[in-house]
């Protein structure tokens, strides 16, 4: 598996394909038609078939991803609604979505690159336009910019995923406490 899915949410995990976006050199995971097709497969947007992504599909997908992030960022920071970003997401969502097909044993989901992207855009609209928008948070690890829905009891979740960011933050706090305990205490003469 080439991609990570810490949120369990299609649109927010798609936003996470640009990792550490505030770092001097963010990590782009959508670098080719193959990496975009792999993300659609691994995310379950397509199943039992493949999406045939072309080079022109990558910048379109990145534009939708960045528009989703702009809308989420505005929501999280109580900034004005971004009309341009909304129009990009809405345009992608207007196209037909991926098509699930029932099979004698299981199912298959067929999609063109545009249909797969439409499925992601529709999920973003469902989040941002519904009650789940109140649950949006950004990971508390400074190096991470993953956005997630906080469904924890009391809404006190701090990290996108405990296995990655949560463990790193807890280890960092532990090392800082240990370092403070080993510092010699200065005494006055």
PDB file of C-alpha atoms in Angstrom:
ATOM      1  CA  UNK A   1       0.000   0.000   0.000  1.00  0.00           C
ATOM      2  CA  UNK A   2       1.491   3.296  -1.107  1.00  0.00           C
ATOM      3  CA  UNK A   3      -0.932   5.648   0.628  1.00  0.00           C
ATOM      4  CA  UNK A   4      -2.108   6.255   4.201  1.00  0.00           C
ATOM      5  CA  UNK A   5      -5.724   6.507   5.314  1.00  0.00           C
ATOM      6  CA  UNK A   6      -5.640   7.696   8.937  1.00  0.00           C
ATOM      7  CA  UNK A   7      -9.043   9.420   8.845  1.00  0.00           C
ATOM      8  CA  UNK A   8     -11.247   6.683   7.503  1.00  0.00           C
ATOM      9  CA  UNK A   9     -12.908   9.380   5.437  1.00  0.00           C
ATOM     10  CA  UNK A  10     -12.541   9.618   1.686  1.00  0.00           C
ATOM     11  CA  UNK A  11     -12.286  13.393   1.170  1.00  0.00           C
ATOM     12  CA  UNK A  12     -10.136  14.053   4.241  1.00  0.00           C
ATOM     13  CA  UNK A  13      -7.735  11.229   3.413  1.00  0.00           C
ATOM     14  CA  UNK A  14      -7.521  12.691  -0.096  1.00  0.00           C
ATOM     15  CA  UNK A  15      -6.517  16.053   1.417  1.00  0.00           C
ATOM     16  CA  UNK A  16      -3.775  14.114   3.227  1.00  0.00           C
ATOM     17  CA  UNK A  17      -2.096  13.169  -0.051  1.00  0.00           C
ATOM     18  CA  UNK A  18      -0.064  16.336   0.431  1.00  0.00           C
ATOM     19  CA  UNK A  19       1.710  15.572   3.687  1.00  0.00           C
ATOM     20  CA  UNK A  20       3.296  18.123   5.991  1.00  0.00           C
ATOM     21  CA  UNK A  21       1.911  20.907   3.815  1.00  0.00           C
ATOM     22  CA  UNK A  22       3.299  23.707   6.010  1.00  0.00           C
ATOM     23  CA  UNK A  23       6.832  22.303   6.018  1.00  0.00           C
ATOM     24  CA  UNK A  24       9.405  23.939   3.714  1.00  0.00           C
ATOM     25  CA  UNK A  25       9.215  20.871   1.467  1.00  0.00           C
ATOM     26  CA  UNK A  26       5.819  19.140   1.729  1.00  0.00           C
ATOM     27  CA  UNK A  27       5.548  15.533   0.588  1.00  0.00           C
ATOM     28  CA  UNK A  28       3.386  15.111  -2.524  1.00  0.00           C
ATOM     29  CA  UNK A  29       1.897  11.631  -2.868  1.00  0.00           C
ATOM     30  CA  UNK A  30       0.039  12.248  -6.148  1.00  0.00           C
ATOM     31  CA  UNK A  31       3.072  12.400  -8.403  1.00  0.00           C
ATOM     32  CA  UNK A  32       1.885  10.458 -11.445  1.00  0.00           C
ATOM     33  CA  UNK A  33      -1.177   8.905 -13.076  1.00  0.00           C
ATOM     34  CA  UNK A  34      -0.165   5.597 -11.480  1.00  0.00           C
ATOM     35  CA  UNK A  35       0.013   7.085  -7.975  1.00  0.00           C
ATOM     36  CA  UNK A  36      -3.410   8.710  -8.442  1.00  0.00           C
ATOM     37  CA  UNK A  37      -4.900   5.434  -9.695  1.00  0.00           C
ATOM     38  CA  UNK A  38      -3.292   3.624  -6.758  1.00  0.00           C
ATOM     39  CA  UNK A  39      -4.882   6.093  -4.322  1.00  0.00           C
ATOM     40  CA  UNK A  40      -8.331   5.532  -5.854  1.00  0.00           C
ATOM     41  CA  UNK A  41      -7.853   1.747  -5.611  1.00  0.00           C
ATOM     42  CA  UNK A  42      -6.463   1.761  -2.069  1.00  0.00           C
ATOM     43  CA  UNK A  43      -9.192   4.159  -0.877  1.00  0.00           C
ATOM     44  CA  UNK A  44     -11.894   1.883  -2.286  1.00  0.00           C
ATOM     45  CA  UNK A  45     -13.181   4.438  -4.788  1.00  0.00           C
ATOM     46  CA  UNK A  46     -12.692   1.698  -7.389  1.00  0.00           C
ATOM     47  CA  UNK A  47     -12.772  -2.004  -6.580  1.00  0.00           C
ATOM     48  CA  UNK A  48     -12.344  -5.079  -8.719  1.00  0.00           C
ATOM     49  CA  UNK A  49     -11.410  -2.922 -11.688  1.00  0.00           C
ATOM     50  CA  UNK A  50      -8.928  -0.195 -12.392  1.00  0.00           C
ATOM     51  CA  UNK A  51      -9.196   3.482 -13.136  1.00  0.00           C
ATOM     52  CA  UNK A  52      -7.198   4.585 -16.133  1.00  0.00           C
ATOM     53  CA  UNK A  53      -5.617   7.868 -15.048  1.00  0.00           C
ATOM     54  CA  UNK A  54      -3.881  10.029 -17.626  1.00  0.00           C
ATOM     55  CA  UNK A  55      -1.230  12.706 -17.011  1.00  0.00           C
ATOM     56  CA  UNK A  56      -3.881  15.473 -17.288  1.00  0.00           C
ATOM     57  CA  UNK A  57      -5.896  13.868 -14.467  1.00  0.00           C
ATOM     58  CA  UNK A  58      -3.194  14.506 -11.856  1.00  0.00           C
ATOM     59  CA  UNK A  59      -3.318  18.344 -11.850  1.00  0.00           C
ATOM     60  CA  UNK A  60      -7.145  18.199 -11.875  1.00  0.00           C
ATOM     61  CA  UNK A  61      -7.102  15.943  -8.820  1.00  0.00           C
ATOM     62  CA  UNK A  62      -4.576  18.177  -7.064  1.00  0.00           C
ATOM     63  CA  UNK A  63      -6.713  21.248  -7.800  1.00  0.00           C
ATOM     64  CA  UNK A  64      -9.763  19.564  -6.230  1.00  0.00           C
ATOM     65  CA  UNK A  65      -7.680  18.384  -3.272  1.00  0.00           C
ATOM     66  CA  UNK A  66      -6.378  21.898  -2.640  1.00  0.00           C
ATOM     67  CA  UNK A  67      -9.869  23.364  -3.008  1.00  0.00           C
ATOM     68  CA  UNK A  68     -11.184  20.905  -0.413  1.00  0.00           C
ATOM     69  CA  UNK A  69      -8.333  21.840   1.910  1.00  0.00           C
ATOM     70  CA  UNK A  70      -8.991  25.565   1.402  1.00  0.00           C
ATOM     71  CA  UNK A  71     -12.632  25.056   2.387  1.00  0.00           C
ATOM     72  CA  UNK A  72     -11.707  22.940   5.413  1.00  0.00           C
ATOM     73  CA  UNK A  73      -9.012  25.419   6.480  1.00  0.00           C
ATOM     74  CA  UNK A  74     -11.469  28.303   6.207  1.00  0.00           C
ATOM     75  CA  UNK A  75     -13.998  26.367   8.265  1.00  0.00           C
ATOM     76  CA  UNK A  76     -11.451  25.453  10.959  1.00  0.00           C
ATOM     77  CA  UNK A  77     -10.163  29.017  11.228  1.00  0.00           C
ATOM     78  CA  UNK A  78     -13.529  30.763  10.902  1.00  0.00           C
ATOM     79  CA  UNK A  79     -12.416  32.511   7.714  1.00  0.00           C
ATOM     80  CA  UNK A  80     -14.749  33.691   4.956  1.00  0.00           C
ATOM     81  CA  UNK A  81     -16.196  31.101   2.609  1.00  0.00           C
ATOM     82  CA  UNK A  82     -13.887  30.527  -0.370  1.00  0.00           C
ATOM     83  CA  UNK A  83     -16.120  30.881  -3.455  1.00  0.00           C
ATOM     84  CA  UNK A  84     -13.394  29.851  -5.901  1.00  0.00           C
ATOM     85  CA  UNK A  85     -12.574  26.673  -3.965  1.00  0.00           C
ATOM     86  CA  UNK A  86     -16.265  25.814  -3.673  1.00  0.00           C
ATOM     87  CA  UNK A  87     -16.748  26.227  -7.423  1.00  0.00           C
ATOM     88  CA  UNK A  88     -13.859  23.801  -8.103  1.00  0.00           C
ATOM     89  CA  UNK A  89     -15.319  21.169  -5.750  1.00  0.00           C
ATOM     90  CA  UNK A  90     -18.844  21.698  -7.081  1.00  0.00           C
ATOM     91  CA  UNK A  91     -17.672  21.353 -10.699  1.00  0.00           C
ATOM     92  CA  UNK A  92     -15.985  18.038  -9.913  1.00  0.00           C
ATOM     93  CA  UNK A  93     -19.066  16.796  -8.033  1.00  0.00           C
ATOM     94  CA  UNK A  94     -21.372  17.593 -10.988  1.00  0.00           C
ATOM     95  CA  UNK A  95     -19.809  14.800 -13.020  1.00  0.00           C
ATOM     96  CA  UNK A  96     -21.156  11.248 -12.608  1.00  0.00           C
ATOM     97  CA  UNK A  97     -19.713   9.366  -9.633  1.00  0.00           C
ATOM     98  CA  UNK A  98     -18.119   5.906  -9.516  1.00  0.00           C
ATOM     99  CA  UNK A  99     -20.584   3.125 -10.339  1.00  0.00           C
ATOM    100  CA  UNK A 100     -20.939   0.174  -7.965  1.00  0.00           C
ATOM    101  CA  UNK A 101     -22.036  -3.121  -9.525  1.00  0.00           C
ATOM    102  CA  UNK A 102     -23.415  -6.078  -7.595  1.00  0.00           C
ATOM    103  CA  UNK A 103     -21.816  -9.391  -8.558  1.00  0.00           C
ATOM    104  CA  UNK A 104     -22.843 -12.960  -7.638  1.00  0.00           C
ATOM    105  CA  UNK A 105     -20.123 -12.854  -4.984  1.00  0.00           C
ATOM    106  CA  UNK A 106     -19.427  -9.322  -3.814  1.00  0.00           C
ATOM    107  CA  UNK A 107     -19.272  -6.171  -5.856  1.00  0.00           C
ATOM    108  CA  UNK A 108     -17.149  -4.128  -8.198  1.00  0.00           C
ATOM    109  CA  UNK A 109     -16.830  -0.356  -8.492  1.00  0.00           C
ATOM    110  CA  UNK A 110     -16.016   0.989 -11.942  1.00  0.00           C
ATOM    111  CA  UNK A 111     -14.909   4.560 -12.549  1.00  0.00           C
ATOM    112  CA  UNK A 112     -13.109   6.789 -14.946  1.00  0.00           C
ATOM    113  CA  UNK A 113     -10.658   9.246 -13.392  1.00  0.00           C
ATOM    114  CA  UNK A 114     -13.361  11.948 -13.542  1.00  0.00           C
ATOM    115  CA  UNK A 115     -15.928   9.689 -11.870  1.00  0.00           C
ATOM    116  CA  UNK A 116     -13.465   8.766  -9.119  1.00  0.00           C
ATOM    117  CA  UNK A 117     -12.692  12.442  -8.494  1.00  0.00           C
ATOM    118  CA  UNK A 118     -16.418  13.240  -8.492  1.00  0.00           C
ATOM    119  CA  UNK A 119     -16.907  10.626  -5.765  1.00  0.00           C
ATOM    120  CA  UNK A 120     -14.246  12.347  -3.630  1.00  0.00           C
ATOM    121  CA  UNK A 121     -15.745  15.806  -4.264  1.00  0.00           C
ATOM    122  CA  UNK A 122     -19.218  14.587  -3.306  1.00  0.00           C
ATOM    123  CA  UNK A 123     -17.849  13.237  -0.041  1.00  0.00           C
ATOM    124  CA  UNK A 124     -16.247  16.619   0.684  1.00  0.00           C
ATOM    125  CA  UNK A 125     -19.577  18.343   0.043  1.00  0.00           C
ATOM    126  CA  UNK A 126     -21.343  15.939   2.394  1.00  0.00           C
ATOM    127  CA  UNK A 127     -18.841  16.755   5.154  1.00  0.00           C
ATOM    128  CA  UNK A 128     -18.574  20.509   4.660  1.00  0.00           C
ATOM    129  CA  UNK A 129     -22.271  21.004   4.007  1.00  0.00           C
ATOM    130  CA  UNK A 130     -23.550  18.791   6.810  1.00  0.00           C
ATOM    131  CA  UNK A 131     -23.411  18.425  10.565  1.00  0.00           C
ATOM    132  CA  UNK A 132     -20.021  16.660  10.366  1.00  0.00           C
ATOM    133  CA  UNK A 133     -18.390  20.026   9.613  1.00  0.00           C
ATOM    134  CA  UNK A 134     -18.595  20.734  13.341  1.00  0.00           C
ATOM    135  CA  UNK A 135     -16.331  17.715  13.958  1.00  0.00           C
ATOM    136  CA  UNK A 136     -13.461  18.851  11.720  1.00  0.00           C
ATOM    137  CA  UNK A 137     -10.039  19.163  13.354  1.00  0.00           C
ATOM    138  CA  UNK A 138      -6.438  19.314  12.224  1.00  0.00           C
ATOM    139  CA  UNK A 139      -3.808  17.033  13.714  1.00  0.00           C
ATOM    140  CA  UNK A 140      -2.029  18.502  16.737  1.00  0.00           C
ATOM    141  CA  UNK A 141       1.411  17.307  15.626  1.00  0.00           C
ATOM    142  CA  UNK A 142       3.059  20.419  14.121  1.00  0.00           C
ATOM    143  CA  UNK A 143       4.662  18.475  11.259  1.00  0.00           C
ATOM    144  CA  UNK A 144       1.338  16.927  10.248  1.00  0.00           C
ATOM    145  CA  UNK A 145      -1.512  18.781   8.578  1.00  0.00           C
ATOM    146  CA  UNK A 146      -3.952  15.888   8.261  1.00  0.00           C
ATOM    147  CA  UNK A 147      -7.568  16.901   8.841  1.00  0.00           C
ATOM    148  CA  UNK A 148      -9.995  14.464  10.461  1.00  0.00           C
ATOM    149  CA  UNK A 149     -13.461  14.182  11.986  1.00  0.00           C
ATOM    150  CA  UNK A 150     -13.283  14.059  15.780  1.00  0.00           C
ATOM    151  CA  UNK A 151     -15.916  11.542  16.815  1.00  0.00           C
ATOM    152  CA  UNK A 152     -14.249  10.848  20.143  1.00  0.00           C
ATOM    153  CA  UNK A 153     -16.176  11.019  23.361  1.00  0.00           C
ATOM    154  CA  UNK A 154     -16.105  14.638  24.461  1.00  0.00           C
ATOM    155  CA  UNK A 155     -14.468  15.763  21.207  1.00  0.00           C
ATOM    156  CA  UNK A 156     -10.996  15.693  22.752  1.00  0.00           C
ATOM    157  CA  UNK A 157      -9.044  13.806  20.089  1.00  0.00           C
ATOM    158  CA  UNK A 158      -5.766  15.586  19.284  1.00  0.00           C
ATOM    159  CA  UNK A 159      -4.169  13.563  16.481  1.00  0.00           C
ATOM    160  CA  UNK A 160      -5.163  12.242  13.092  1.00  0.00           C
ATOM    161  CA  UNK A 161      -4.127   8.729  14.158  1.00  0.00           C
ATOM    162  CA  UNK A 162      -2.696   7.346  17.374  1.00  0.00           C
ATOM    163  CA  UNK A 163      -0.470   4.852  15.509  1.00  0.00           C
ATOM    164  CA  UNK A 164       1.450   7.631  13.818  1.00  0.00           C
ATOM    165  CA  UNK A 165       1.129  11.133  15.170  1.00  0.00           C
ATOM    166  CA  UNK A 166      -0.225  10.265  18.609  1.00  0.00           C
ATOM    167  CA  UNK A 167       2.666   7.934  19.366  1.00  0.00           C
ATOM    168  CA  UNK A 168       5.199  10.486  18.096  1.00  0.00           C
ATOM    169  CA  UNK A 169       3.731  13.266  20.228  1.00  0.00           C
ATOM    170  CA  UNK A 170       3.575  11.082  23.346  1.00  0.00           C
ATOM    171  CA  UNK A 171       7.184   9.953  22.822  1.00  0.00           C
ATOM    172  CA  UNK A 172       8.275  13.577  22.347  1.00  0.00           C
ATOM    173  CA  UNK A 173       6.515  14.627  25.567  1.00  0.00           C
ATOM    174  CA  UNK A 174       8.078  11.691  27.442  1.00  0.00           C
ATOM    175  CA  UNK A 175      11.594  12.597  26.225  1.00  0.00           C
ATOM    176  CA  UNK A 176      11.036  16.239  27.218  1.00  0.00           C
ATOM    177  CA  UNK A 177       9.934  15.188  30.730  1.00  0.00           C
ATOM    178  CA  UNK A 178      12.958  12.886  31.088  1.00  0.00           C
ATOM    179  CA  UNK A 179      15.307  15.622  29.892  1.00  0.00           C
ATOM    180  CA  UNK A 180      13.882  18.059  32.456  1.00  0.00           C
ATOM    181  CA  UNK A 181      14.334  15.476  35.230  1.00  0.00           C
ATOM    182  CA  UNK A 182      18.024  14.897  34.389  1.00  0.00           C
ATOM    183  CA  UNK A 183      19.004  18.585  34.288  1.00  0.00           C
ATOM    184  CA  UNK A 184      20.995  19.583  37.330  1.00  0.00           C
ATOM    185  CA  UNK A 185      19.220  22.035  39.544  1.00  0.00           C
ATOM    186  CA  UNK A 186      21.232  25.221  39.994  1.00  0.00           C
ATOM    187  CA  UNK A 187      21.843  26.119  43.591  1.00  0.00           C
ATOM    188  CA  UNK A 188      22.664  29.547  44.917  1.00  0.00           C
ATOM    189  CA  UNK A 189      25.732  30.006  47.080  1.00  0.00           C
TER     190      UNK A 189
END
